[in-house]
Amino acid sequence: MTLHTAALSSSSEREMAAAQLTGSLISARNLPSFDGLRPSAVKFSPSIAHMIVGGRANRSYTGLVVRAATVVAPKYTSIKPLGDRVLVKIKEAEEKTDGGILLPTTAQSKPQGGEVVAVGEGKSIGNTKVESSVKTGAQVVYSKYAGTELEFNGSKHLILKEDDIVGILETDDAKDLQPLNDRVLIKVAAAEEKTAGGLLLTEASKEKPSIGTVIAVGPGHLDEEGNKKPLSIAAGNNVMYSKYAGNEFKGKDGSDYIALRASDVIAVLS
């Protein structure tokens, strides 16, 4: 009886300690506050409940998700990016499939594109002043995890360097992407349907190819004098590229496309 009571007491103490730890973690009062800028609401994934298991604090905090976007106070009515930075209004995530089925929040893919609403004055390379190659109103696609996210005028925005912009998309089809700077757009070759011995492969066992055909190329990268240096890769080339590089897209024709830097192309096939 005494042992049982002691166990309950110990369990209760552990629960109280875990609750205090959790409370201190989710308190937003300790977050810094600046004039005109304030941290947005701190949100946690449902898996935070797994931090306390069987009345004791779990040492793993991998389920903890903090939203770090900065909220710009309403008293500020405009944002002017500096240097070669660009302000992009993020495109809203799709809430429905093409067939009209509502998607849960967990199934909504994070958008990687939006509209340019402001651009900086450009950058200087040596004695050459290089203006931004994107203009306000352009629909652009940018690299994953690039830039600083913020909320402005009730919408999500991103401030990022122009070099983090993959390309300009004048239509809603990935195959029409116009790459910027030293990036290229590649139509990925179809995966093999059979093994060399003639066995049919399932979708799960099909190896993702790293070969494709170049659809479009950017104007090139800047040299030390600020001039564009054309790429050695041309549209129509069949190429091999590094795995896990670039941004992947699905075209309206069902084909897979990838936009990556020319330096990630490792060979031209002929």
Short mmCIF file of C-alpha atoms in Angstrom, two decimals:
data_model
loop_
_atom_site.label_atom_id
_atom_site.label_comp_id
_atom_site.label_asym_id
_atom_site.label_seq_id
_atom_site.Cartn_x
_atom_site.Cartn_y
_atom_site.Cartn_z
CA MET A 1 0.00 0.00 0.00
CA THR A 2 2.84 2.35 0.92
CA LEU A 3 4.71 1.55 -2.29
CA HIS A 4 1.58 2.21 -4.36
CA THR A 5 1.05 5.60 -2.68
CA ALA A 6 4.68 6.55 -3.22
CA ALA A 7 4.43 5.62 -6.90
CA LEU A 8 1.36 7.79 -7.31
CA SER A 9 3.10 10.69 -5.57
CA SER A 10 6.15 10.33 -7.80
CA SER A 11 3.94 10.14 -10.91
CA SER A 12 2.04 13.25 -9.81
CA GLU A 13 5.27 15.17 -9.29
CA ARG A 14 6.50 14.14 -12.72
CA GLU A 15 3.22 15.28 -14.32
CA MET A 16 3.47 18.66 -12.56
CA ALA A 17 7.07 19.09 -13.71
CA ALA A 18 6.13 18.14 -17.27
CA ALA A 19 3.19 20.56 -17.23
CA GLN A 20 5.45 23.38 -16.01
CA LEU A 21 7.98 22.56 -18.73
CA THR A 22 5.27 22.48 -21.41
CA GLY A 23 3.75 25.72 -20.14
CA SER A 24 7.10 27.50 -20.27
CA LEU A 25 7.69 26.24 -23.79
CA ILE A 26 4.41 27.45 -25.21
CA SER A 27 4.38 30.80 -23.42
CA ALA A 28 4.73 33.59 -25.96
CA ARG A 29 5.34 36.24 -23.33
CA ASN A 30 9.08 35.65 -23.41
CA LEU A 31 9.30 36.29 -27.15
CA PRO A 32 10.95 39.61 -28.15
CA SER A 33 8.76 42.44 -29.39
CA PHE A 34 9.87 45.31 -31.61
CA ASP A 35 8.24 48.53 -32.74
CA GLY A 36 5.96 47.62 -35.62
CA LEU A 37 7.04 44.00 -35.71
CA ARG A 38 5.64 41.32 -33.48
CA PRO A 39 5.98 37.53 -33.54
CA SER A 40 2.88 35.81 -34.89
CA ALA A 41 0.94 33.37 -32.77
CA VAL A 42 3.05 30.41 -31.74
CA LYS A 43 1.47 27.22 -32.99
CA PHE A 44 2.24 23.64 -32.09
CA SER A 45 1.43 20.43 -33.87
CA PRO A 46 -0.96 17.96 -32.24
CA SER A 47 1.98 15.68 -31.61
CA ILE A 48 2.98 17.88 -28.67
CA ALA A 49 0.63 15.66 -26.68
CA HIS A 50 3.20 12.90 -27.09
CA MET A 51 5.70 14.90 -25.08
CA ILE A 52 4.06 13.51 -21.91
CA VAL A 53 3.71 9.75 -21.95
CA GLY A 54 2.56 7.66 -18.99
CA GLY A 55 2.77 10.64 -16.63
CA ARG A 56 6.39 11.49 -17.42
CA ALA A 57 8.05 14.04 -19.68
CA ASN A 58 9.27 12.60 -22.95
CA ARG A 59 12.80 13.73 -23.82
CA SER A 60 12.05 13.88 -27.57
CA TYR A 61 10.71 17.21 -28.87
CA THR A 62 10.67 16.40 -32.59
CA GLY A 63 6.90 16.97 -32.70
CA LEU A 64 7.25 20.60 -31.62
CA VAL A 65 6.50 22.99 -34.49
CA VAL A 66 6.87 26.75 -34.07
CA ARG A 67 5.55 29.19 -36.63
CA ALA A 68 8.18 31.90 -36.96
CA ALA A 69 6.60 34.30 -39.47
CA THR A 70 6.88 37.96 -38.50
CA VAL A 71 3.74 40.12 -38.50
CA VAL A 72 4.14 43.69 -39.75
CA ALA A 73 1.98 46.13 -37.78
CA PRO A 74 -0.91 47.82 -39.70
CA LYS A 75 0.66 51.26 -39.21
CA TYR A 76 3.23 50.34 -41.87
CA THR A 77 1.68 50.52 -45.34
CA SER A 78 4.60 49.58 -47.58
CA ILE A 79 7.77 47.49 -47.61
CA LYS A 80 10.78 48.41 -49.74
CA PRO A 81 13.29 45.56 -50.18
CA LEU A 82 16.94 46.57 -50.17
CA GLY A 83 19.71 45.56 -52.54
CA ASP A 84 18.90 42.57 -54.74
CA ARG A 85 16.02 41.43 -52.56
CA VAL A 86 12.45 40.92 -53.76
CA LEU A 87 9.12 40.96 -51.92
CA VAL A 88 6.75 38.21 -53.09
CA LYS A 89 3.11 37.72 -52.11
CA ILE A 90 2.82 33.97 -51.60
CA LYS A 91 0.22 32.09 -53.59
CA GLU A 92 -2.40 30.46 -51.40
CA ALA A 93 -2.26 26.68 -51.02
CA GLU A 94 -4.83 24.70 -52.96
CA GLU A 95 -7.74 23.70 -50.73
CA LYS A 96 -9.41 21.41 -53.26
CA THR A 97 -8.35 18.86 -55.83
CA ASP A 98 -9.19 19.30 -59.51
CA GLY A 99 -12.22 17.10 -58.85
CA GLY A 100 -13.48 19.44 -56.12
CA ILE A 101 -12.51 17.29 -53.13
CA LEU A 102 -11.57 19.31 -50.04
CA LEU A 103 -8.03 18.70 -48.87
CA PRO A 104 -7.14 18.55 -45.18
CA THR A 105 -4.49 21.02 -44.03
CA THR A 106 -1.89 18.26 -43.80
CA ALA A 107 -2.43 17.34 -47.46
CA GLN A 108 -2.17 20.87 -48.82
CA SER A 109 1.21 21.29 -50.46
CA LYS A 110 3.13 24.40 -49.44
CA PRO A 111 3.21 26.75 -52.45
CA GLN A 112 6.58 27.74 -53.89
CA GLY A 113 5.37 30.62 -56.00
CA GLY A 114 3.71 33.99 -55.89
CA GLU A 115 3.52 37.51 -57.28
CA VAL A 116 6.34 40.04 -57.06
CA VAL A 117 4.99 43.15 -55.32
CA ALA A 118 8.23 45.08 -54.76
CA VAL A 119 11.88 44.89 -55.85
CA GLY A 120 15.11 46.37 -54.53
CA GLU A 121 17.43 48.72 -56.37
CA GLY A 122 19.70 45.89 -57.50
CA LYS A 123 23.29 45.12 -56.62
CA SER A 124 26.77 46.28 -57.59
CA ILE A 125 29.44 43.98 -59.00
CA GLY A 126 32.69 45.88 -59.21
CA ASN A 127 31.83 49.17 -60.87
CA THR A 128 28.76 47.76 -62.60
CA LYS A 129 25.27 48.36 -61.30
CA VAL A 130 23.02 45.35 -61.97
CA GLU A 131 19.28 45.95 -61.82
CA SER A 132 16.80 43.27 -60.86
CA SER A 133 15.73 41.00 -63.72
CA VAL A 134 12.23 40.59 -62.27
CA LYS A 135 9.55 43.26 -62.27
CA THR A 136 6.55 43.90 -60.06
CA GLY A 137 3.54 41.88 -61.13
CA ALA A 138 5.60 38.92 -62.35
CA GLN A 139 4.52 35.43 -61.26
CA VAL A 140 7.61 33.66 -59.97
CA VAL A 141 8.69 30.32 -58.55
CA TYR A 142 11.32 30.30 -55.82
CA SER A 143 13.59 27.79 -54.08
CA LYS A 144 12.40 25.79 -51.11
CA TYR A 145 13.14 27.26 -47.68
CA ALA A 146 14.38 30.52 -49.21
CA GLY A 147 13.86 33.97 -47.72
CA THR A 148 12.10 35.36 -44.68
CA GLU A 149 8.36 34.81 -44.28
CA LEU A 150 6.15 37.59 -42.97
CA GLU A 151 2.49 38.60 -42.77
CA PHE A 152 1.63 41.97 -44.28
CA ASN A 153 -1.80 43.46 -44.97
CA GLY A 154 -3.41 40.17 -43.98
CA SER A 155 -1.45 38.10 -46.52
CA LYS A 156 1.64 35.93 -46.39
CA HIS A 157 4.73 37.38 -48.05
CA LEU A 158 8.34 36.38 -48.53
CA ILE A 159 11.45 38.55 -48.78
CA LEU A 160 14.20 36.73 -50.63
CA LYS A 161 17.23 37.38 -52.80
CA GLU A 162 16.65 37.48 -56.53
CA ASP A 163 19.08 34.59 -56.93
CA ASP A 164 16.62 32.40 -54.98
CA ILE A 165 13.99 32.93 -57.69
CA VAL A 166 13.99 29.90 -59.97
CA GLY A 167 12.06 31.43 -62.86
CA ILE A 168 9.09 33.37 -64.15
CA LEU A 169 5.84 31.55 -64.89
CA GLU A 170 3.56 33.45 -67.27
CA THR A 171 1.00 30.62 -67.41
CA ASP A 172 -0.19 28.04 -64.89
CA ASP A 173 1.70 25.21 -66.64
CA ALA A 174 5.14 24.19 -65.39
CA LYS A 175 6.46 23.53 -68.90
CA ASP A 176 6.19 27.27 -69.63
CA LEU A 177 8.55 28.26 -66.81
CA GLN A 178 11.26 30.66 -67.97
CA PRO A 179 14.37 29.99 -65.88
CA LEU A 180 16.39 32.89 -64.49
CA ASN A 181 20.14 33.36 -64.23
CA ASP A 182 22.02 30.02 -64.38
CA ARG A 183 19.02 27.71 -64.04
CA VAL A 184 17.62 25.28 -66.59
CA LEU A 185 14.23 23.60 -66.95
CA ILE A 186 14.30 19.87 -67.69
CA LYS A 187 11.53 17.48 -68.67
CA VAL A 188 12.27 14.35 -66.68
CA ALA A 189 12.51 11.10 -68.63
CA ALA A 190 9.82 8.53 -67.86
CA ALA A 191 10.77 5.81 -65.38
CA GLU A 192 11.38 2.33 -66.74
CA GLU A 193 8.25 0.14 -66.70
CA LYS A 194 10.16 -3.16 -66.84
CA THR A 195 13.43 -4.63 -65.65
CA ALA A 196 16.07 -5.82 -68.12
CA GLY A 197 14.61 -9.32 -67.69
CA GLY A 198 11.12 -8.16 -68.69
CA LEU A 199 9.52 -8.05 -65.24
CA LEU A 200 6.89 -5.36 -64.71
CA LEU A 201 7.78 -2.83 -62.03
CA THR A 202 5.32 -1.44 -59.51
CA GLU A 203 5.15 2.32 -58.93
CA ALA A 204 6.97 1.89 -55.62
CA SER A 205 9.86 -0.02 -57.19
CA LYS A 206 10.40 2.28 -60.17
CA GLU A 207 13.63 4.17 -59.71
CA LYS A 208 13.28 7.88 -60.22
CA PRO A 209 15.41 8.81 -63.24
CA SER A 210 18.03 11.56 -63.19
CA ILE A 211 17.91 12.00 -66.95
CA GLY A 212 15.81 14.36 -69.02
CA THR A 213 15.59 16.81 -71.89
CA VAL A 214 16.37 20.50 -71.44
CA ILE A 215 13.28 22.58 -72.25
CA ALA A 216 14.54 26.08 -71.48
CA VAL A 217 17.67 27.76 -70.15
CA GLY A 218 18.31 30.98 -68.28
CA PRO A 219 20.39 33.88 -69.65
CA GLY A 220 23.41 32.78 -67.62
CA HIS A 221 25.24 33.87 -64.48
CA LEU A 222 27.05 37.14 -63.87
CA ASP A 223 30.82 37.28 -64.27
CA GLU A 224 33.16 39.43 -62.19
CA GLU A 225 32.34 42.48 -64.32
CA GLY A 226 28.59 42.08 -63.99
CA ASN A 227 28.02 40.71 -67.49
CA LYS A 228 25.85 37.69 -68.27
CA LYS A 229 27.88 34.63 -69.19
CA PRO A 230 25.79 32.30 -71.41
CA LEU A 231 25.35 28.70 -70.33
CA SER A 232 27.00 25.82 -72.20
CA ILE A 233 23.74 23.84 -72.05
CA ALA A 234 21.09 24.41 -74.72
CA ALA A 235 17.42 23.57 -75.12
CA GLY A 236 17.03 20.12 -76.67
CA ASN A 237 20.08 18.61 -74.92
CA ASN A 238 19.54 15.26 -73.23
CA VAL A 239 21.29 15.51 -69.87
CA MET A 240 22.03 13.73 -66.63
CA TYR A 241 21.71 15.71 -63.41
CA SER A 242 22.41 15.30 -59.71
CA LYS A 243 19.77 13.62 -57.58
CA TYR A 244 17.91 15.68 -54.98
CA ALA A 245 18.75 18.95 -56.74
CA GLY A 246 16.36 21.68 -57.83
CA ASN A 247 12.60 22.21 -57.69
CA GLU A 248 10.21 19.59 -59.04
CA PHE A 249 6.93 20.31 -60.83
CA LYS A 250 4.09 18.38 -62.40
CA GLY A 251 3.00 19.65 -65.82
CA LYS A 252 -0.56 19.71 -67.06
CA ASP A 253 0.41 16.99 -69.51
CA GLY A 254 1.20 14.71 -66.56
CA SER A 255 4.94 14.88 -67.16
CA ASP A 256 7.49 15.65 -64.45
CA TYR A 257 9.71 18.70 -64.73
CA ILE A 258 12.62 19.95 -62.68
CA ALA A 259 14.33 23.36 -62.54
CA LEU A 260 17.90 23.38 -61.27
CA ARG A 261 21.19 25.19 -61.60
CA ALA A 262 23.35 24.44 -64.61
CA SER A 263 26.10 23.34 -62.21
CA ASP A 264 23.83 20.46 -61.10
CA VAL A 265 23.85 19.08 -64.66
CA ILE A 266 26.70 16.56 -64.69
CA ALA A 267 26.70 15.31 -68.29
CA VAL A 268 25.23 15.81 -71.76
CA LEU A 269 24.04 12.58 -73.42
CA SER A 270 24.14 11.91 -77.15
#
